Every structure is written in C-alpha cells, then in structure tokens.
Coordinates of C-alpha atoms and ligand atoms in Angstrom, one line a residue:
M1154 CA 9.9 -21.4 -9.6
A1155 CA 7.3 -20.1 -7.2
F1156 CA 8.6 -16.8 -5.4
K1157 CA 9.3 -16.2 -2.0
P1158 CA 9.8 -12.4 -1.4
A1159 CA 10.4 -13.2 2.5
N1160 CA 12.9 -15.3 1.7
N1161 CA 15.1 -12.3 -0.6
I1162 CA 14.2 -10.0 2.7
Q1163 CA 15.6 -12.5 4.4
D1164 CA 18.7 -14.1 2.3
L1165 CA 20.5 -10.1 2.9
Q1166 CA 22.5 -9.4 5.1
Y1167 CA 24.1 -5.9 6.8
F1168 CA 26.3 -5.0 9.4
G1169 CA 26.9 -2.4 11.8
E1170 CA 29.5 -0.3 11.7
F1171 CA 31.1 -2.5 14.5
G1172 CA 29.6 -5.5 14.1
G1173 CA 26.0 -4.7 15.1
V1174 CA 23.3 -7.1 13.3
N1175 CA 21.5 -4.2 12.5
P1176 CA 23.0 -1.3 10.2
S1177 CA 24.9 1.9 11.5
I1178 CA 21.9 4.3 11.3
S1179 CA 23.6 7.5 9.3
D1180 CA 22.8 10.2 12.2
S1181 CA 23.6 13.2 9.1
S1182 CA 22.1 15.0 6.2
T1183 CA 25.4 15.8 4.7
Y1184 CA 28.7 14.4 3.9
T1185 CA 32.1 15.1 2.9
F1186 CA 34.4 14.2 0.2
L1187 CA 37.5 13.2 0.4
S1188 CA 38.4 15.5 -3.2
A1189 CA 36.8 18.0 -5.0
K1190 CA 36.3 16.2 -8.5
T1191 CA 34.5 13.8 -6.2
M1192 CA 31.8 16.1 -5.3
F1193 CA 31.5 17.1 -9.3
D1194 CA 30.8 13.8 -10.3
T1195 CA 27.9 13.6 -7.7
F1196 CA 26.5 16.1 -8.6
E1197 CA 26.8 14.8 -12.1
G1198 CA 25.2 11.5 -10.8
N1199 CA 28.7 9.3 -11.9
A1200 CA 30.3 8.7 -9.1
D1201 CA 28.2 4.7 -7.5
G1202 CA 28.4 4.2 -3.9
C1203 CA 29.5 8.3 -3.1
Y1204 CA 26.7 10.3 -0.5
L1205 CA 25.9 13.4 -1.1
Y1206 CA 22.0 15.2 1.1
S1207 CA 20.2 12.3 2.5
R1208 CA 16.9 14.2 0.6
H1209 CA 19.0 12.1 -2.3
S1210 CA 20.3 9.0 -0.3
T1211 CA 21.1 8.3 2.2
P1212 CA 23.0 4.9 3.8
S1213 CA 19.7 3.8 5.9
N1214 CA 17.5 4.4 3.5
L1215 CA 19.5 2.2 0.7
Y1216 CA 18.9 -0.3 2.9
L1217 CA 15.2 -0.4 3.8
G1218 CA 14.6 -0.3 0.0
Q1219 CA 17.0 -3.1 -0.8
A1220 CA 14.9 -4.8 1.7
L1221 CA 11.4 -3.1 -0.3
A1222 CA 12.9 -4.4 -3.7
A1223 CA 14.2 -7.5 -2.4
M1224 CA 10.8 -8.3 -1.2
E1225 CA 9.4 -6.7 -4.2
G1226 CA 11.6 -9.2 -6.9
T1227 CA 12.1 -5.2 -8.5
E1228 CA 16.0 -4.3 -9.3
T1229 CA 15.6 -1.1 -6.8
A1230 CA 13.6 0.7 -4.9
N1231 CA 13.4 4.2 -2.7
V1232 CA 12.0 4.4 0.5
T1233 CA 9.9 8.4 0.9
A1234 CA 8.7 9.7 3.4
S1235 CA 5.7 9.0 2.8
G1236 CA 2.8 6.4 1.0
M1237 CA 1.2 10.1 -0.9
G1238 CA 5.0 10.9 -0.7
A1239 CA 5.6 8.0 -3.1
I1240 CA 2.8 8.0 -5.0
T1241 CA 2.4 11.9 -6.3
P1242 CA 6.4 11.6 -7.6
V1243 CA 5.9 8.6 -9.4
I1244 CA 2.6 10.5 -10.9
M1245 CA 5.1 13.7 -11.6
Q1246 CA 7.3 12.4 -13.0
L1247 CA 5.6 10.3 -16.1
C1248 CA 3.3 12.5 -16.8
G1249 CA 3.5 16.0 -17.8
A1250 CA 1.3 18.9 -19.2
G1251 CA -0.7 17.5 -21.8
D1252 CA -0.8 14.1 -19.8
H1253 CA -3.6 11.4 -18.6
V1254 CA -4.3 8.7 -16.8
V1255 CA -6.7 5.6 -16.7
S1256 CA -7.1 4.6 -12.9
S1257 CA -9.4 2.6 -10.6
R1258 CA -11.7 4.6 -9.1
T1259 CA -11.5 2.8 -6.2
I1260 CA -8.4 3.5 -4.8
Y1261 CA -7.2 5.2 -2.0
G1262 CA -8.9 9.0 -1.3
G1263 CA -5.7 10.5 -1.3
T1264 CA -4.2 9.7 -4.5
Y1265 CA -8.1 10.5 -6.0
A1266 CA -7.9 13.8 -4.7
F1267 CA -4.8 13.5 -5.7
L1268 CA -5.3 12.8 -9.6
K1269 CA -8.6 14.1 -9.5
N1270 CA -8.3 17.6 -7.5
F1271 CA -4.5 18.8 -8.0
A1272 CA -3.3 17.2 -11.6
P1273 CA -5.5 18.8 -13.2
R1274 CA -3.5 22.3 -12.5
F1275 CA -0.8 20.5 -14.3
Q1276 CA -3.1 19.4 -16.7
V1277 CA -3.0 15.7 -16.2
T1278 CA -5.9 14.5 -16.4
T1279 CA -8.0 10.5 -15.6
S1280 CA -10.4 8.9 -16.0
F1281 CA -11.5 6.8 -13.5
V1282 CA -12.7 3.1 -14.3
D1283 CA -13.9 0.0 -13.0
I1284 CA -10.6 -1.7 -12.7
T1285 CA -11.7 -5.3 -12.8
N1286 CA -13.6 -4.7 -16.4
L1287 CA -10.8 -4.9 -18.7
E1288 CA -12.7 -3.6 -21.9
A1289 CA -13.5 -0.6 -20.1
V1290 CA -9.3 -0.1 -18.7
E1291 CA -8.7 -0.8 -23.0
A1292 CA -11.7 2.1 -24.2
A1293 CA -10.4 5.0 -21.4
I1294 CA -6.9 5.2 -23.0
T1295 CA -5.9 8.6 -25.1
P1296 CA -2.6 8.7 -27.2
T1297 CA -1.5 10.7 -24.9
T1298 CA -1.9 8.2 -21.9
K1299 CA 1.4 7.6 -20.4
I1300 CA 0.2 5.7 -16.1
L1301 CA -2.3 3.0 -15.7
Y1302 CA -2.3 3.2 -12.2
C1303 CA -4.2 0.6 -9.7
E1304 CA -4.2 -0.5 -6.6
A1305 CA -3.9 -4.5 -5.8
V1306 CA -6.8 -5.3 -3.9
S1307 CA -8.2 -2.1 -3.5
N1308 CA -9.2 0.5 -0.9
P1309 CA -11.8 0.6 1.0
L1310 CA -14.4 -1.8 -1.7
L1311 CA -11.7 -4.7 -2.2
E1312 CA -11.3 -5.1 -5.4
V1313 CA -9.0 -7.7 -7.2
A1314 CA -7.0 -5.7 -9.6
D1315 CA -6.1 -8.7 -12.7
I1316 CA -1.5 -7.8 -12.6
A1317 CA -0.8 -9.7 -15.9
S1318 CA -4.5 -8.5 -17.5
L1319 CA -4.2 -5.4 -16.8
A1320 CA 0.1 -5.6 -17.8
A1321 CA -0.5 -7.1 -20.8
I1322 CA -2.9 -3.8 -22.1
A1323 CA 0.1 -1.5 -20.4
K1324 CA 2.4 -2.9 -22.5
K1325 CA 0.0 -3.0 -25.6
H1326 CA -0.5 0.5 -25.0
D1327 CA 3.2 1.2 -24.4
L1328 CA 2.1 2.6 -20.9
K1329 CA 3.5 1.8 -17.2
L1330 CA 1.5 -0.5 -14.6
V1331 CA 1.5 1.3 -11.4
V1332 CA 0.3 -0.6 -8.9
D1333 CA -0.1 0.5 -5.3
N1334 CA 0.5 -3.1 -2.4
T1335 CA -0.2 -1.6 0.6
F1336 CA -3.3 -4.1 1.5
S1337 CA -1.8 -6.5 -0.3
P1338 CA 2.0 -7.3 0.3
L1339 CA 3.9 -10.2 0.3
S1340 CA 0.6 -11.9 -0.6
I1341 CA 0.9 -10.9 -4.5
S1342 CA 3.9 -9.4 -6.2
P1343 CA 2.6 -7.3 -8.7
A1344 CA 6.4 -6.6 -10.6
Q1345 CA 6.0 -10.7 -10.3
L1346 CA 3.3 -10.4 -12.7
G1347 CA 4.1 -7.5 -15.4
A1348 CA 3.8 -4.1 -13.3
D1349 CA 6.4 -1.6 -13.8
I1350 CA 6.2 0.0 -10.2
V1351 CA 5.0 -1.0 -7.0
I1352 CA 4.7 1.0 -4.2
H1353 CA 3.5 1.4 -0.5
S1354 CA 2.7 3.0 2.1
L1355 CA 4.6 1.5 4.2
T1356 CA 2.8 3.4 7.6
K1357 CA 0.3 0.1 7.1
F1358 CA 1.4 -3.3 7.4
I1359 CA 4.9 -3.3 7.2
N1360 CA 5.6 -1.0 9.2
G1361 CA 2.5 -2.2 10.9
S1362 CA 3.0 -0.4 14.5
S1363 CA 1.0 2.2 13.6
D1364 CA 4.0 4.9 15.0
T1365 CA 4.8 6.5 11.2
V1366 CA 4.0 7.0 8.0
G1367 CA 6.3 6.3 5.1
G1368 CA 6.9 4.8 1.7
V1369 CA 8.7 3.0 -1.4
I1370 CA 8.4 3.0 -4.5
C1371 CA 9.7 0.4 -6.2
G1372 CA 11.0 0.0 -10.0
T1373 CA 13.6 0.1 -12.2
E1374 CA 17.7 1.3 -11.5
E1375 CA 16.3 3.7 -14.3
F1376 CA 13.7 4.8 -12.8
I1377 CA 14.9 5.2 -9.6
N1378 CA 17.6 6.8 -10.4
N1379 CA 15.7 9.3 -13.0
L1380 CA 13.5 10.0 -9.3
R1381 CA 16.6 10.7 -7.7
N1382 CA 18.2 13.4 -10.2
V1383 CA 19.5 16.3 -8.7
N1384 CA 18.0 18.3 -11.7
D1385 CA 14.4 16.7 -12.9
G1386 CA 13.9 13.7 -10.6
A1387 CA 10.4 14.6 -8.2
C1388 CA 11.9 12.5 -5.4
M1389 CA 14.9 14.7 -5.3
L1390 CA 12.4 18.2 -6.0
L1391 CA 9.4 17.6 -4.2
G1392 CA 10.9 16.2 -1.0
A1393 CA 9.5 13.9 0.1
T1394 CA 11.9 12.4 1.8
M1395 CA 12.8 9.8 4.7
D1396 CA 13.8 10.2 7.6
S1397 CA 17.5 8.1 8.4
L1398 CA 15.9 6.7 11.9
R1399 CA 12.9 5.8 10.4
A1400 CA 14.7 4.3 8.2
A1401 CA 16.0 2.0 10.3
S1402 CA 13.0 1.4 12.6
I1403 CA 10.7 0.2 10.0
L1404 CA 13.4 -2.5 8.1
K1405 CA 13.2 -3.7 11.9
N1406 CA 9.7 -4.3 11.9
L1407 CA 10.1 -5.1 8.3
R1408 CA 11.3 -9.0 9.6
T1409 CA 8.2 -10.0 11.2
L1410 CA 6.2 -9.0 8.5
H1411 CA 6.2 -12.6 7.4
I1412 CA 5.0 -14.1 10.4
R1413 CA 2.6 -11.0 11.1
V1414 CA 0.3 -11.3 7.4
K1415 CA 0.3 -14.6 8.0
Q1416 CA -1.8 -13.7 11.5
H1417 CA -3.9 -11.1 10.0
S1418 CA -5.5 -13.7 7.2
V1419 CA -5.9 -16.2 9.5
N1420 CA -7.7 -14.0 11.3
A1421 CA -9.8 -11.5 9.3
H1422 CA -10.2 -14.8 7.2
Y1423 CA -12.3 -16.9 10.2
L1424 CA -13.9 -13.6 10.9
A1425 CA -14.8 -13.4 7.0
E1426 CA -16.6 -17.1 7.5
K1427 CA -18.3 -15.8 10.8
F1428 CA -20.1 -13.2 9.1
E1429 CA -20.8 -14.3 6.3
A1430 CA -22.7 -17.5 7.8
D1431 CA -24.2 -15.3 10.2
G1432 CA -25.4 -13.4 6.8
L1433 CA -23.9 -10.2 6.9
K1434 CA -23.0 -8.7 3.2
T1435 CA -18.8 -10.1 4.1
V1436 CA -15.9 -8.2 2.1
Y1437 CA -12.8 -10.1 1.4
P1438 CA -10.9 -12.2 -0.8
G1439 CA -10.1 -15.0 0.8
L1440 CA -14.2 -16.4 0.6
A1441 CA -15.7 -18.1 -2.6
S1442 CA -18.1 -14.9 -2.7
H1443 CA -16.0 -12.4 -3.6
P1444 CA -16.5 -12.0 -7.7
S1445 CA -12.3 -11.8 -8.2
H1446 CA -11.3 -14.7 -5.8
N1447 CA -10.3 -16.7 -8.3
I1448 CA -8.3 -14.1 -10.1
F1449 CA -6.7 -13.9 -5.9
K1450 CA -6.3 -17.2 -6.3
A1451 CA -3.7 -17.1 -9.2
M1452 CA -1.6 -14.1 -7.9
M1453 CA -1.4 -15.4 -4.4
N1454 CA 2.3 -16.3 -2.7
D1455 CA 1.3 -19.6 -1.3
T1456 CA 1.1 -19.0 3.1
Y1457 CA 0.6 -15.6 3.3
G1458 CA -3.2 -15.8 2.6
F1459 CA -5.9 -13.9 1.6
G1460 CA -5.6 -10.1 3.9
G1461 CA -5.6 -8.8 7.2
M1462 CA -9.0 -6.5 5.1
L1463 CA -12.1 -6.9 5.4
T1464 CA -15.9 -5.4 5.2
I1465 CA -19.5 -6.0 6.1
D1466 CA -22.6 -3.6 5.6
V1467 CA -24.8 -3.5 8.1
G1468 CA -26.6 -1.3 6.9
S1469 CA -27.0 2.1 8.1
L1470 CA -23.8 4.5 8.8
E1471 CA -26.1 5.6 12.2
K1472 CA -26.1 1.3 12.7
A1473 CA -22.4 0.9 11.7
N1474 CA -21.2 3.6 14.2
A1475 CA -23.3 2.5 16.5
L1476 CA -21.2 -0.8 16.1
M1477 CA -17.9 1.4 15.9
E1478 CA -18.1 2.6 19.3
L1479 CA -19.5 0.2 21.0
M1480 CA -16.7 -2.4 19.9
Q1481 CA -14.1 0.2 20.9
E1482 CA -16.1 0.6 24.4
K1483 CA -15.6 -3.5 24.8
N1484 CA -12.0 -3.0 23.4
L1485 CA -11.8 -5.1 20.7
G1486 CA -10.1 -3.1 18.4
Y1487 CA -10.3 1.3 18.0
L1488 CA -12.8 3.7 15.9
A1489 CA -9.6 4.5 13.5
V1490 CA -8.2 4.6 10.4
S1491 CA -5.2 3.1 8.9
L1492 CA -4.6 0.0 9.1
G1493 CA -1.6 -3.0 10.1
F1494 CA -1.8 -2.4 13.5
Y1495 CA -1.4 -5.4 16.4
K1496 CA -5.0 -4.2 17.0
T1497 CA -8.2 -4.0 15.2
L1498 CA -9.4 -1.3 13.6
F1499 CA -12.8 0.4 11.9
S1500 CA -14.1 2.8 10.0
A1501 CA -16.8 3.5 7.6
P1502 CA -15.2 5.2 4.6
G1503 CA -17.5 6.6 3.2
S1504 CA -18.2 9.2 5.9
S1505 CA -13.5 8.9 6.4
T1506 CA -10.8 7.7 5.0
S1507 CA -12.9 7.7 1.2
S1508 CA -14.6 11.1 2.3
E1509 CA -12.7 12.7 -0.5
I1510 CA -14.9 11.2 -3.5
P1511 CA -18.9 12.5 -3.7
E1512 CA -21.4 10.8 -2.9
E1513 CA -22.9 10.4 -5.9
E1514 CA -19.5 8.2 -7.2
Q1515 CA -19.4 7.1 -3.8
K1516 CA -23.2 4.9 -4.8
E1517 CA -21.3 3.9 -8.6
M1518 CA -19.1 2.3 -6.7
G1519 CA -20.4 0.2 -4.7
L1520 CA -19.7 2.3 -1.4
S1521 CA -22.3 2.3 0.6
D1522 CA -22.7 4.6 3.9
G1523 CA -23.3 1.2 6.1
L1524 CA -20.0 -0.2 5.0
I1525 CA -17.8 -0.7 7.7
R1526 CA -13.7 -1.5 6.8
F1527 CA -11.6 -3.7 9.3
S1528 CA -8.2 -3.8 9.5
I1529 CA -8.3 -7.1 11.4
G1530 CA -5.6 -7.4 14.1
L1531 CA -2.8 -9.3 15.6
D1532 CA -5.3 -11.1 17.8
A1533 CA -4.0 -14.3 19.6
D1534 CA -7.2 -15.8 20.1
I1535 CA -10.1 -15.1 17.0
E1536 CA -12.9 -17.6 18.4
R1537 CA -13.0 -14.8 21.7
T1538 CA -12.9 -12.1 19.1
Y1539 CA -16.0 -13.3 17.6
K1540 CA -18.0 -14.2 20.3
M1541 CA -17.1 -11.0 21.4
M1542 CA -18.0 -9.1 18.2
R1543 CA -21.5 -11.4 18.1
E1544 CA -22.6 -10.1 21.5
C1545 CA -22.1 -5.9 20.2
M1546 CA -23.9 -7.0 17.0
T1547 CA -27.2 -8.4 18.8
T1548 CA -27.3 -5.9 21.4
L1549 CA -27.9 -3.5 18.5
N1550 CA -30.2 -6.1 16.8
I1551 CA -27.7 -5.8 13.3
L1552 CA -27.8 -9.6 14.1
Ligands
PLP2488 C1 -2.5 4.9 3.6 C2 -2.5 4.2 2.3 C3 -1.8 5.1 1.1 C4 -1.0 6.5 1.6 O1 0.2 6.4 2.6 P1 0.2 7.6 3.8 O2 1.4 7.2 4.3 O3 -0.4 8.1 4.5 O4 0.8 8.5 2.7 C5 -2.0 5.1 0.2 N1 -2.5 3.8 -0.7 C6 -2.9 3.5 -0.1 C7 -4.0 2.1 -0.3 C8 -3.3 3.4 1.6 O5 -4.0 2.8 2.7

C-alpha cells in the first residue's frame, strides 16, 4: 500500500489543556513529582509518561516528535535544537574510538566538516564515496564500519541515493543506514525504503519560515531512548535540546507542509524545464536528464513532486555572483543560504555552504564555480518569475 505521510500527520489528534485546538505549551524547564520514588524511577528510565527535566524531554517536544515520526513512519523521534544538533549525536551515539563511517561525499558542508575534521579527534574516521556508485560504497566498508551515511537528495549537487539498495548493503554488513532527508520531506520516506535512522534539519522546508533552527532524529524506540539516556545518551549529554516554544511553533508550520512542498515542486519543475530548454546546464531530479531521475521516481510518494531545489551552472563565479545580485535587486529572491522559504533563495555553494570542502575535492565531485543553488519559493505566478529571471540572464549575457 502506498505510504501517505501527510495523512499520518493529519490523523494525529491532540488538544490543549483547556480544550484548546492547539496543544498547550509546556513552559517549564523542570517538573514536580508527587513522590520521591517516582523521581528515582524516572532517573532509572522506568517511569513512562513522567517528565524530568526539559533537556530530557518536554510535552511540546514529544508532540512535535510524534508528528515527525508519523511523517517518516518510524516508531518515534527526538527533536533537537538544530539539524547539526541531530546529526552529531547520532554519529557519536553509534560510533566510538576506532569506528568508521562510510559517507556520501556530497553532503551538507557542516556534516562533511564534522566527519572530516572533528570526529577524528575521537578516533572516528570516515571514507567519503560517490553514493551513486554502489560498488564503491560496499568496497569502502571495513570491519570497523558502523554507519552508512547519506542524504536522500544531496546538498548541493542533488544526487539521489538509492535508499533501498543502500539499505540492503547496510543490512548485509550490519551497519546503520542514516539518511538526512532535509531536501525531500514528504516526497521521499527513507525509513519506508529501509533506512534505520532519518534525520531532518527542521530549519528548512519543514518549518518553512526561516525564523528558527531545529532538527529531528526519527528511529526506533530503542535508539531514541538510548539517545535520551541520562547516563550515556548523546542527545541528553551533548545538550542540543529544542525549546518548547519552538517545538510548538514548528508543529503549527508542519501542518501546511504538504501544500507548500507541492507548490515548491511545481514551481521548481517549471523553472528547471525552462532553464534546460534555454540551454542552461540544469540539475533537477524531475528532469529526465537527471542521472537518478528514475531512482527518485521509483522511491517517491504520490503528489509531492521532485522538490524545490535546483541548480544551474552559469560558467563562472563572476557570472553567478552578478546574476544573483541582479535577481535580488529585481526582488526575485534573496542571496542567502538555507532553503525552504516562501521566497526563492539562491547562493553559490562553492564559495558558501560547501566552502568547508577543499577546492580540489569540490572539482572532483563536480561542484563547479559557476554553480548556483536555488531553493525555489512559493511564487503564485511562476511564469512571471521565469520571464523576469530570463531578463536578468539576457542582461548579463548568460543567455
Ligand atoms: C541545513 C542542513 C543541515 C543542518 O541543519 P541546521 O538546522 O542548520 O543545523 C543538515 N543537512 C542538510 C541537508 C541541510 O540542508
């Protein structure tokens, strides 16, 4: 049966303390116990439904986690203060000194920097591979490998991971397949395809209003409880906890995600087709020319499309910068990092979000200087947007 993530979110029902249609916000960092014994049991992890301290969990955070677990179809989830606050504890929880990670080489710059520069301080090492080359992925696995890490749709090159095949490799070698699904919420459901742990930066499409950072880890009860363990849980001990007020506001934004994702996808698909027809080197998973178009198609849930992210290559950084400045001047979007906003955002990843990746490695993975990454907005009239973008491009002799 087809997986329906938005239905799963909609089918949850919660009320506020006084019958409010939104759940009450738990505006407390600590919680009282009626008996000392219950406090002891809670510290021992044996008192279900009791709240202890807000770094551990809060009612508001649990509501948001429940909705995101419903979206991904996992047993449960833990929300965190940021996307990186979700990614780093997962890696630290699964790996100790001497362990090894096999990761896609085209991943979010912060994740890349963490694996490449930070994790080795704890003797956790990483082999970066072309995630679309399954033989290379398997060949990189060693006896100490614990994690196979990728993004469902990668940042910034929009490579698509064949999640079911990667899950089979992970299973064969007893690894955890960890998938960052930030670029493709609702469109792709990695846990349904065999991923063990699904991560999002809620900062992007899921919250959708560029007013906060946030993250989530979706997985089994066992793993999420491990992360929250007061003695050795990475979420509990590293401390990147989401605030309850934010959890409540993100939950409200999550309710319109299905509508927004569709509109982002329709707009991005329209522009990608036009740009490609104009002769621009365009990367969008919805285009038949995308190397993993068919894999995305086979994985995707109905109706949400291929997402709001696309890239074009305008030949040089100078041209990319000039175009982005002109588009901003014409109010076609903002020259800004991040994604999932109502307005189009654009940046040149080589000199911004992926600048953690050394120039040589950027070249090797196909990250060229003239690349512009677009997060296409919710524009009501995308034809008008296209015409105006085209005008900018002809003015600058890009077209
Ligand atoms: C932004 C982003 C992150 C990091 O999330 P923050 O909320 O900024 O910490 C991780 N992965 C991907 C794919 C992202 O786009």
